[in-house]
């Protein structure tokens, strides 16, 4: 798509839409999985290093999602 400038058009809109939807699911789904992991670790009988690490992972997932929104990596527009 990038090598041929003539390919930029409605011909590849479905591929771009698929990538946008998959990316949004990946970012939000990853955050959801790590928040679930945080809840599971804190509701169990894990020791404090596991609990601290679950907080670090959840915070890092929040930062990644924030960066994705800030730099418009999650969006649903096709602009050429």
Coordinates of C-alpha atoms in Angstrom, one line a residue:
X1 CA 0.0 0.0 0.0
X2 CA 2.8 2.4 0.8
X3 CA 5.0 1.5 -2.1
X4 CA 2.4 2.4 -4.7
X5 CA 0.8 5.8 -4.1
X6 CA -2.0 4.8 -6.5
X7 CA -3.1 2.1 -4.0
X8 CA -4.2 4.7 -1.5
X9 CA -8.0 4.9 -2.0
X10 CA -11.2 3.2 -1.4
X11 CA -9.7 -0.1 -2.6
X12 CA -7.9 -0.6 0.7
X13 CA -10.5 1.0 3.0
X14 CA -11.7 -2.5 4.3
X15 CA -8.1 -3.4 5.2
X16 CA -7.6 -0.1 7.0
X17 CA -10.9 -0.5 8.9
X18 CA -10.0 -4.1 9.9
X19 CA -6.6 -2.8 11.3
X20 CA -8.3 0.0 13.2
X21 CA -10.9 -2.4 14.8
X22 CA -8.3 -5.0 15.6
X23 CA -6.0 -2.3 17.1
X24 CA -8.8 -0.9 19.3
X25 CA -9.7 -4.4 20.5
X26 CA -6.0 -5.2 21.3
X27 CA -5.4 -2.0 23.3
X28 CA -8.7 -2.1 25.3
X29 CA -8.6 -5.9 25.6
X30 CA -5.1 -5.9 26.9
X31 CA -6.0 -3.3 29.5
X32 CA -9.1 -5.4 30.5
X33 CA -7.0 -8.6 30.9
X34 CA -4.4 -6.8 33.1
X35 CA -7.1 -5.3 35.2
X36 CA -8.7 -8.7 35.6
X37 CA -5.2 -10.0 36.6
X38 CA -4.9 -7.2 39.2
X39 CA -8.2 -8.2 40.7
X40 CA -7.3 -11.9 40.8
X41 CA -3.9 -11.3 42.4
X42 CA -5.4 -9.0 45.1
X43 CA -8.3 -11.3 45.9
X44 CA -6.1 -14.3 46.4
X45 CA -3.4 -15.1 48.9
X46 CA -0.4 -13.9 46.9
X47 CA 2.6 -12.4 48.6
X48 CA 3.5 -8.7 48.3
X49 CA 5.9 -9.0 45.4
X50 CA 3.2 -10.4 43.2
X51 CA 0.8 -7.7 44.3
X52 CA 3.3 -5.0 43.6
X53 CA 4.0 -6.5 40.2
X54 CA 0.3 -6.6 39.3
X55 CA 0.0 -2.9 40.1
X56 CA 3.0 -2.2 37.9
X57 CA 1.5 -4.2 35.0
X58 CA -1.9 -2.5 35.3
X59 CA -0.3 1.0 35.5
X60 CA 1.8 0.2 32.4
X61 CA -1.3 -0.9 30.5
X62 CA -3.0 2.3 31.4
X63 CA 0.0 4.3 30.1
X64 CA 0.0 2.4 26.9
X65 CA -3.7 3.0 26.3
X66 CA -3.3 6.7 27.2
X67 CA -0.4 7.0 24.7
X68 CA -2.6 5.2 22.1
X69 CA -5.4 7.8 22.6
X70 CA -3.0 10.8 22.9
X71 CA -1.2 9.9 19.6
X72 CA -4.4 8.9 17.9
X73 CA -3.4 5.3 17.4
X74 CA -7.0 4.4 18.3
X75 CA -9.3 6.0 15.8
X76 CA -11.9 5.1 13.2
X77 CA -11.2 7.4 10.3
X78 CA -9.9 6.9 6.8
X79 CA -8.1 10.0 5.7
X80 CA -5.8 10.0 2.7

